[in-house]
Amino acid sequence: MSLEKLQVMLCVPKQTVEKIHEDICGALFEKVVKEAIASGVDGYDIDVKQSVRKAAYGLRLTRGVTMSIAGKAVRKIFISYIQRSRASGSRTEAARELKKMIAFNNLVVTELVSDIKGESPEPTPEDKTIDVEAKPVDDVDNKEWEQLQTLRKVRPARSSTGRPGQTEITLKDDLPDRDRADLYKTYLLYCLTGEVTQVPFGAQITTKKDDSEYGFLKQLGGILGLTDEEIVDVHRSLAEQAFTQQAEVILADGQLTKARVAQLNELQRQVGLPSEYAQKIIKNITSTKMAAALETAVGQGRLIIREIRELKSSGIELDVMVSKSLRQNLFKKTVDDIFSSGTGEFDEVEVYEKIPEDLGIDVDKARDVVHELAKTRLSNSLVQAVSLLRQRNTSGVVSSLNDLLACDKAVPASPLSWEVPEELADLFSIYLKNDPAPEKLSGLQYLLNINDATAEALKEMKDRAEPTTETSEEEFVF
């Protein structure tokens, strides 16, 4: 009597029959899988393959059921490798256990999955050249795969001979995310440092590994069920760690000079760390030290706009590295230096556009700062000029009057008043003797409220006071 007739006679529901079939045949298939796995990397021969294929199809189990049974058994073996790896006493031993797991996956589990699916045991012409390049997820920047050197090695050339290890049975749901990332990191460090062997008297011998280890690393990522985004995070975090350790030595005193910026740029290139992450690390290292150092430099007049531009040309993002308030103070001091330079020059494009851009501050707010400083310095310059006049410091008088003119260029002023008009005339006379440019002399005449008649009289007095070259020579003729 067939099972179908018996099912009808006993009125057994179809779902019950399927469940019984799955339990009985599933147990038989599980036994076959465990025996196949137990054969190890050297014992998975043609007889084992035929046994798996026969059980997978002869027991009439669904593909989902057979893969579920196989996955449970395989993951148990994977976990045993990981437990031995964690219990090992060194990074080298830990990596060796993981490497055994990778070999087990390639030589046993991959064949097992292939046999369950009934795939051809030999690579087809299409399989002989397989694209093993990782496909980054949408939110992973492809540039990072090119910048991080270790990632470039994990991403081998597009063509690779042979069948890659299976990635359908993974430990994604068996281990926490952090544990999977740590296991991957362990093998990545092994790829970077090589095998370390202890020899007598406490010495060590390190054997450098070649880039073929990165192929195993890629396969480990598949077994652990890591996404491309998670893999990028591990590689980046290791690069950040290496960059941070050396950057802390370079920036021990918090001073970020042009020479050190060049060192940091070279270090960033060596570890392949993307610029935005390197800048963030530099900021974290220097955030407290650099702020105090810059404040001291500004107070002592050691940091000028030229040095700021040198830092920017070296790739430093000043608006990231320096607080907004400190950059505003730098701008204020720079403009104040212009108004006290004694040259009488004021470049509107430089002050209103270029310097704010260099410091990363708002142009409109910068203009307000300039106007406020100009108005304050204007009256102060006049007071200072009169004070130096009374001290008979003619060079100081000229410098102060030039500062007065610079402030007027920034914010055109009305004629100034002074309680002793004669002193204004004396200021004009001293400035006149310095042979200023006509436009400067005209501007000063306006600011000091010197009328044309007085200005002409002072000019004539200057001309009469200056002896001609011939007269000077005659005076020394004996």
Coordinates of C-alpha atoms in Angstrom, one line a residue:
M1 CA 0.0 0.0 0.0
S2 CA 1.4 3.4 -1.0
L3 CA 2.0 6.2 1.5
E4 CA -0.5 8.4 -0.3
K5 CA -3.3 5.8 0.1
L6 CA -2.4 5.3 3.7
Q7 CA -2.6 9.0 4.3
V8 CA -6.1 9.2 2.8
M9 CA -7.3 6.2 4.7
L10 CA -6.1 7.6 8.0
C11 CA -7.2 11.2 7.1
V12 CA -3.8 12.6 7.9
P13 CA -3.4 16.3 6.9
K14 CA -0.8 17.1 4.2
Q15 CA 1.0 19.4 6.6
T16 CA 1.4 16.6 9.1
V17 CA 2.8 14.3 6.5
E18 CA 5.3 16.9 5.3
K19 CA 6.4 17.5 8.8
I20 CA 6.9 13.8 9.5
H21 CA 8.8 13.4 6.2
E22 CA 11.0 16.4 7.1
D23 CA 11.8 15.1 10.5
I24 CA 12.6 11.5 9.5
C25 CA 14.4 12.3 6.2
G26 CA 16.0 15.4 7.7
A27 CA 17.6 13.3 10.4
L28 CA 18.9 10.9 7.8
F29 CA 20.3 13.8 5.7
E30 CA 21.8 15.4 8.8
K31 CA 23.7 12.2 9.4
V32 CA 25.1 12.2 5.8
V33 CA 26.1 15.9 6.2
K34 CA 27.9 15.4 9.5
E35 CA 29.8 12.4 8.0
A36 CA 30.8 14.4 5.0
I37 CA 32.0 17.3 7.2
A38 CA 33.8 14.9 9.5
S39 CA 35.8 13.6 6.5
G40 CA 37.8 16.8 6.6
V41 CA 39.7 18.7 3.9
D42 CA 41.5 15.5 2.8
G43 CA 38.6 13.1 3.0
Y44 CA 35.9 14.8 0.9
D45 CA 36.4 12.5 -2.1
I46 CA 34.1 11.3 -4.9
D47 CA 32.4 8.7 -2.7
V48 CA 31.4 11.4 -0.2
K49 CA 30.2 13.7 -3.0
Q50 CA 28.0 10.9 -4.4
S51 CA 26.6 10.2 -0.9
V52 CA 25.6 13.8 -0.4
R53 CA 24.1 14.2 -3.8
K54 CA 22.1 11.0 -3.4
A55 CA 20.8 12.0 0.0
A56 CA 20.0 15.6 -1.1
Y57 CA 17.8 14.3 -4.0
G58 CA 16.8 10.8 -3.0
L59 CA 15.2 11.9 0.3
R60 CA 13.0 14.4 -1.5
L61 CA 13.8 17.3 0.8
T62 CA 13.3 20.9 -0.3
R63 CA 16.4 23.0 -1.1
G64 CA 15.6 25.2 1.9
V65 CA 15.4 22.3 4.3
T66 CA 18.7 20.7 3.0
M67 CA 20.6 24.1 3.2
S68 CA 19.2 24.7 6.6
I69 CA 20.4 21.3 7.9
A70 CA 23.8 21.8 6.3
G71 CA 24.1 25.3 7.5
K72 CA 23.4 24.4 11.1
A73 CA 26.1 21.7 11.0
V74 CA 28.7 23.8 9.2
R75 CA 28.2 26.8 11.5
K76 CA 28.9 24.6 14.5
I77 CA 32.2 23.7 13.0
F78 CA 32.9 27.3 12.1
I79 CA 32.3 28.3 15.8
S80 CA 34.7 25.6 17.0
Y81 CA 37.5 27.1 14.8
I82 CA 36.7 30.6 16.2
Q83 CA 36.7 29.3 19.8
R84 CA 40.2 27.8 19.3
S85 CA 41.3 31.1 17.6
R86 CA 40.2 33.1 20.6
A87 CA 41.8 30.7 23.1
S88 CA 45.2 30.9 21.3
G89 CA 48.0 32.7 23.0
S90 CA 49.1 34.9 20.1
R91 CA 47.9 36.8 17.1
T92 CA 49.8 34.3 14.8
E93 CA 48.1 31.3 16.4
A94 CA 44.7 33.0 16.3
A95 CA 45.2 33.7 12.6
R96 CA 46.3 30.2 11.9
E97 CA 43.0 28.8 13.3
L98 CA 41.1 31.3 11.2
K99 CA 43.1 30.2 8.2
K100 CA 42.1 26.5 8.9
M101 CA 38.5 27.6 8.9
I102 CA 39.0 29.3 5.5
A103 CA 40.5 26.2 4.1
F104 CA 37.7 24.1 5.5
N105 CA 35.2 26.4 3.9
N106 CA 36.9 26.3 0.5
L107 CA 37.6 22.5 0.4
V108 CA 34.7 21.0 2.2
V109 CA 31.8 23.4 2.7
T110 CA 32.0 24.8 -0.8
E111 CA 31.9 21.3 -2.2
L112 CA 29.1 20.4 0.1
V113 CA 26.9 23.3 -1.0
S114 CA 27.7 22.5 -4.6
D115 CA 26.7 18.9 -4.2
I116 CA 23.4 19.8 -2.4
K117 CA 22.5 22.1 -5.3
G118 CA 23.6 19.5 -7.8
E119 CA 26.1 21.8 -9.5
S120 CA 28.8 20.6 -11.7
P121 CA 31.9 19.5 -9.8
E122 CA 34.2 20.9 -12.5
P123 CA 34.3 24.6 -13.3
T124 CA 32.5 25.4 -16.5
P125 CA 34.1 27.7 -19.1
E126 CA 32.1 30.5 -17.6
D127 CA 33.4 29.7 -14.1
K128 CA 37.0 29.6 -15.0
T129 CA 37.2 33.4 -15.0
I130 CA 35.1 34.8 -12.2
D131 CA 34.6 38.3 -11.1
V132 CA 35.6 38.2 -7.4
E133 CA 35.6 41.9 -7.0
A134 CA 33.5 43.0 -4.0
K135 CA 30.4 45.0 -4.8
P136 CA 30.3 47.9 -2.4
V137 CA 26.9 48.8 -1.1
D138 CA 25.4 52.1 -2.1
D139 CA 26.4 54.1 1.0
V140 CA 30.1 53.1 0.8
D141 CA 32.3 55.6 -1.0
N142 CA 34.1 53.7 -3.8
K143 CA 37.1 56.2 -3.4
E144 CA 37.9 54.6 0.0
W145 CA 38.4 51.2 -1.8
E146 CA 41.1 53.0 -3.9
Q147 CA 42.7 55.1 -1.1
L148 CA 43.1 52.5 1.7
Q149 CA 46.0 50.3 0.6
T150 CA 44.8 47.2 2.5
L151 CA 41.4 47.5 0.9
R152 CA 43.0 47.6 -2.6
K153 CA 44.8 44.3 -1.7
V154 CA 41.5 42.7 -0.6
R155 CA 40.0 43.7 -3.9
P156 CA 42.1 41.6 -6.3
A157 CA 42.0 41.9 -10.0
R158 CA 38.7 41.3 -11.7
S159 CA 39.9 37.9 -13.1
S160 CA 40.7 35.0 -10.8
T161 CA 40.9 31.4 -11.8
G162 CA 38.9 28.8 -9.9
R163 CA 35.7 28.7 -8.0
P164 CA 35.5 31.1 -5.0
G165 CA 34.6 29.9 -1.6
Q166 CA 30.9 29.7 -0.8
T167 CA 29.2 32.6 1.1
E168 CA 25.7 31.2 1.6
I169 CA 26.4 29.7 5.0
T170 CA 27.8 32.4 7.2
L171 CA 28.1 33.4 10.8
K172 CA 26.2 36.7 10.4
D173 CA 23.4 35.7 12.8
D174 CA 25.6 33.6 15.1
L175 CA 28.1 36.3 16.3
P176 CA 27.6 39.9 17.4
D177 CA 28.7 42.5 14.9
R178 CA 31.7 43.6 17.0
D179 CA 32.9 40.0 17.4
R180 CA 32.8 39.5 13.6
A181 CA 34.7 42.8 13.0
D182 CA 37.3 41.8 15.7
L183 CA 38.0 38.5 14.0
Y184 CA 38.4 40.1 10.6
K185 CA 40.7 42.7 12.2
T186 CA 42.8 39.9 13.8
Y187 CA 43.5 38.4 10.4
L188 CA 44.1 41.8 8.8
L189 CA 46.8 42.6 11.4
Y190 CA 48.3 39.2 10.6
C191 CA 48.3 40.2 6.9
L192 CA 50.1 43.4 7.8
T193 CA 52.7 42.1 10.3
G194 CA 53.3 38.5 9.2
E195 CA 54.0 35.5 11.4
V196 CA 55.8 36.1 14.7
T197 CA 57.9 33.1 15.9
Q198 CA 59.3 33.1 19.4
V199 CA 62.9 31.9 19.7
P200 CA 65.1 31.3 22.8
F201 CA 66.2 34.2 25.0
G202 CA 63.0 36.1 24.4
A203 CA 63.8 37.0 20.8
Q204 CA 61.2 37.0 18.0
I205 CA 61.4 36.3 14.3
T206 CA 58.9 37.9 12.0
T207 CA 58.1 36.4 8.6
K208 CA 56.6 38.9 6.3
K209 CA 53.5 37.7 4.4
D210 CA 52.9 38.3 0.8
D211 CA 49.7 39.8 -0.7
S212 CA 48.1 36.4 -1.2
E213 CA 47.1 36.5 2.5
Y214 CA 44.6 39.2 1.5
G215 CA 42.8 36.7 -0.6
F216 CA 42.2 34.6 2.5
L217 CA 41.1 37.8 4.3
K218 CA 38.5 38.4 1.7
Q219 CA 37.2 34.9 2.1
L220 CA 37.1 35.3 5.8
G221 CA 34.9 38.4 5.4
G222 CA 32.5 36.2 3.4
I223 CA 32.4 33.5 6.1
L224 CA 31.8 36.1 8.8
G225 CA 28.9 37.6 6.7
L226 CA 30.5 41.0 6.7
T227 CA 29.0 43.6 4.3
D228 CA 31.3 45.8 2.2
E229 CA 30.5 48.7 4.5
E230 CA 31.6 46.8 7.6
I231 CA 34.8 45.7 5.8
V232 CA 35.6 49.3 4.9
D233 CA 35.0 50.3 8.5
V234 CA 37.5 47.8 9.8
H235 CA 40.2 48.8 7.3
R236 CA 39.6 52.5 7.9
S237 CA 39.7 52.1 11.7
L238 CA 43.0 50.3 11.5
A239 CA 44.4 53.0 9.2
E240 CA 43.1 55.6 11.6
Q241 CA 44.8 53.8 14.5
A242 CA 48.2 53.7 12.7
F243 CA 47.8 57.4 11.7
T244 CA 46.8 58.5 15.2
Q245 CA 49.8 56.8 16.9
Q246 CA 52.3 58.5 14.6
A247 CA 50.5 61.8 14.4
E248 CA 50.5 62.1 18.2
V249 CA 54.3 61.9 18.1
I250 CA 54.6 64.5 15.3
L251 CA 52.2 66.8 17.2
A252 CA 53.5 66.2 20.7
D253 CA 53.6 69.9 21.5
G254 CA 50.5 70.8 19.6
Q255 CA 52.3 73.1 17.2
L256 CA 51.2 72.6 13.6
T257 CA 54.0 74.0 11.4
K258 CA 54.3 73.8 7.6
A259 CA 57.0 71.2 8.0
R260 CA 54.8 69.1 10.2
V261 CA 51.9 69.4 7.8
A262 CA 54.2 67.9 5.1
Q263 CA 55.0 65.1 7.5
L264 CA 51.4 64.4 8.2
N265 CA 50.5 64.5 4.5
E266 CA 53.2 61.9 3.8
L267 CA 51.9 59.8 6.7
Q268 CA 48.4 60.0 5.4
R269 CA 49.6 58.9 2.0
Q270 CA 51.5 55.9 3.4
V271 CA 48.5 54.6 5.4
G272 CA 46.1 55.5 2.6
L273 CA 43.7 57.2 5.0
P274 CA 41.1 59.5 3.3
S275 CA 41.7 63.2 3.9
E276 CA 38.6 63.9 5.9
Y277 CA 39.5 61.2 8.5
A278 CA 43.1 62.4 8.7
Q279 CA 41.9 66.0 9.3
K280 CA 39.5 64.8 12.0
I281 CA 42.3 63.0 13.8
I282 CA 44.6 66.0 13.6
K283 CA 41.9 68.2 15.0
N284 CA 41.3 65.8 17.9
I285 CA 45.0 65.7 18.7
T286 CA 45.5 69.5 18.5
S287 CA 42.1 70.8 19.6
T288 CA 43.2 71.7 23.1
K289 CA 47.0 72.1 22.6
M290 CA 46.6 74.1 19.3
A291 CA 44.0 76.5 20.7
A292 CA 46.3 77.6 23.5
A293 CA 49.3 77.7 21.1
L294 CA 47.5 79.8 18.6
E295 CA 46.2 82.2 21.2
T296 CA 49.7 82.7 22.5
A297 CA 51.0 83.2 18.9
V298 CA 48.3 85.8 18.2
G299 CA 49.0 87.6 21.4
Q300 CA 52.7 87.7 20.7
G301 CA 52.3 88.6 17.1
R302 CA 53.9 85.5 15.8
L303 CA 51.1 84.3 13.6
I304 CA 50.4 86.4 10.5
I305 CA 48.2 86.0 7.5
R306 CA 51.1 84.8 5.3
E307 CA 51.6 81.8 7.6
I308 CA 47.9 81.1 7.6
R309 CA 48.0 80.9 3.8
E310 CA 51.0 78.6 3.9
L311 CA 49.0 76.2 6.2
K312 CA 46.1 76.3 3.8
S313 CA 48.3 75.6 0.8
S314 CA 49.6 72.6 2.7
G315 CA 46.0 71.2 2.9
I316 CA 45.0 72.3 6.4
E317 CA 41.3 73.3 6.6
L318 CA 41.5 76.2 9.0
D319 CA 37.8 76.4 9.5
V320 CA 37.9 72.8 10.8
M321 CA 41.1 73.1 12.8
V322 CA 40.6 76.5 14.5
S323 CA 37.5 77.7 16.3
K324 CA 35.4 80.4 14.8
S325 CA 36.0 82.9 17.6
L326 CA 39.8 82.4 17.3
R327 CA 39.7 83.0 13.5
Q328 CA 37.7 86.2 14.1
N329 CA 40.3 87.3 16.6
L330 CA 43.0 86.6 14.0
F331 CA 41.2 88.7 11.4
K332 CA 40.7 91.5 13.9
K333 CA 44.4 91.5 14.8
T334 CA 45.4 91.3 11.1
V335 CA 43.3 94.4 10.2
D336 CA 44.6 96.2 13.3
D337 CA 48.1 95.6 12.1
I338 CA 47.3 97.1 8.8
F339 CA 45.9 100.2 10.4
S340 CA 49.0 100.5 12.6
S341 CA 51.6 99.6 9.9
G342 CA 52.5 103.3 9.2
T343 CA 52.3 102.8 5.4
G344 CA 49.0 104.5 4.8
E345 CA 48.0 101.6 2.5
F346 CA 44.7 99.8 2.5
D347 CA 43.8 97.2 -0.1
E348 CA 40.0 96.7 -0.1
V349 CA 40.2 93.4 -2.1
E350 CA 42.8 92.0 0.3
V351 CA 41.0 93.0 3.5
Y352 CA 37.3 92.6 2.5
E353 CA 37.6 89.4 0.3
K354 CA 40.9 87.5 0.4
I355 CA 41.7 87.6 4.2
P356 CA 38.1 86.6 5.2
E357 CA 38.2 83.8 2.7
D358 CA 41.6 82.6 4.0
L359 CA 40.2 82.6 7.6
G360 CA 36.8 81.2 6.6
I361 CA 34.8 84.0 8.2
D362 CA 31.6 85.8 7.0
V363 CA 32.4 88.6 4.6
D364 CA 29.7 90.9 5.9
K365 CA 30.7 90.5 9.5
A366 CA 34.4 91.0 8.5
R367 CA 33.4 94.3 6.9
D368 CA 31.7 95.4 10.0
V369 CA 34.8 94.6 12.1
V370 CA 37.0 96.7 9.7
H371 CA 34.7 99.7 9.9
E372 CA 34.6 99.5 13.7
L373 CA 38.4 99.3 13.9
A374 CA 38.9 102.1 11.4
K375 CA 36.7 104.5 13.3
T376 CA 38.5 103.8 16.5
R377 CA 42.0 103.9 15.0
L378 CA 41.2 107.1 13.2
S379 CA 40.8 109.2 16.3
N380 CA 43.5 107.4 18.1
S381 CA 46.0 108.0 15.3
L382 CA 45.4 111.7 15.5
V383 CA 45.9 111.8 19.3
Q384 CA 49.1 109.7 18.8
A385 CA 50.4 112.0 16.0
V386 CA 50.0 115.1 18.2
S387 CA 51.6 113.4 21.1
L388 CA 54.6 112.5 19.0
L389 CA 54.7 116.0 17.6
R390 CA 55.1 117.3 21.1
Q391 CA 57.9 114.8 21.6
R392 CA 59.6 116.1 18.4
N393 CA 59.4 112.5 17.0
T394 CA 58.9 113.4 13.3
S395 CA 59.2 109.9 11.9
G396 CA 56.6 108.7 14.4
V397 CA 54.3 111.6 13.4
V398 CA 54.5 110.5 9.7
S399 CA 53.7 106.9 10.6
S400 CA 50.7 108.0 12.7
L401 CA 49.4 110.2 9.9
N402 CA 49.7 107.4 7.4
D403 CA 47.7 105.2 9.8
L404 CA 45.1 108.0 9.8
L405 CA 45.0 107.9 6.0
A406 CA 44.6 104.1 6.0
C407 CA 41.6 104.3 8.3
D408 CA 40.1 107.0 6.1
K409 CA 40.5 104.7 3.0
A410 CA 38.5 102.0 4.9
V411 CA 35.8 104.4 6.2
P412 CA 35.8 107.9 4.6
A413 CA 35.8 110.4 7.5
S414 CA 34.8 114.0 7.9
P415 CA 37.4 116.7 8.6
L416 CA 38.8 116.3 12.1
S417 CA 38.8 119.0 14.8
W418 CA 41.5 119.7 17.4
E419 CA 41.6 122.2 20.2
V420 CA 44.9 123.6 19.0
P421 CA 44.6 124.2 15.2
E422 CA 48.2 125.3 15.0
E423 CA 49.2 121.7 15.9
L424 CA 47.2 120.4 12.9
A425 CA 49.2 122.8 10.7
D426 CA 52.4 121.5 12.2
L427 CA 51.4 118.0 11.5
F428 CA 50.7 118.8 7.9
S429 CA 54.0 120.6 7.6
I430 CA 56.0 117.6 8.9
Y431 CA 54.1 115.3 6.6
L432 CA 54.8 117.7 3.7
K433 CA 58.5 117.5 4.3
N434 CA 58.4 113.7 3.8
D435 CA 57.6 114.2 0.1
P436 CA 54.3 112.2 0.2
A437 CA 52.3 111.1 -2.9
P438 CA 49.9 113.9 -4.0
E439 CA 46.8 111.9 -3.2
K440 CA 48.0 111.2 0.3
L441 CA 48.9 114.8 0.9
S442 CA 45.5 115.9 -0.5
G443 CA 43.7 113.4 1.8
L444 CA 45.6 114.5 4.8
Q445 CA 44.8 118.2 4.1
Y446 CA 41.1 117.3 4.0
L447 CA 41.2 115.3 7.2
L448 CA 43.2 117.9 9.2
N449 CA 40.9 120.6 7.9
I450 CA 43.7 122.6 6.4
N451 CA 42.4 125.2 3.9
D452 CA 44.1 125.7 0.5
A453 CA 45.7 129.1 1.5
T454 CA 47.3 127.6 4.6
A455 CA 48.4 124.5 2.6
E456 CA 50.0 126.7 -0.1
A457 CA 51.8 128.8 2.5
L458 CA 53.2 125.7 4.2
K459 CA 54.4 124.4 0.8
E460 CA 56.2 127.7 0.0
M461 CA 57.8 127.6 3.4
K462 CA 59.0 124.1 2.7
D463 CA 60.4 125.1 -0.7
R464 CA 62.3 128.1 0.8
A465 CA 63.7 126.0 3.6
E466 CA 65.2 123.4 1.2
P467 CA 68.6 124.6 -0.1
T468 CA 69.4 123.9 -3.7
T469 CA 72.2 121.6 -4.6
E470 CA 74.3 124.4 -6.0
T471 CA 74.0 126.4 -2.8
S472 CA 74.9 123.5 -0.7
E473 CA 78.1 123.0 -2.8
E474 CA 79.0 126.7 -2.5
E475 CA 78.8 126.6 1.2
F476 CA 81.7 124.1 1.3
V477 CA 84.0 126.0 -1.1
F478 CA 87.0 127.4 0.6

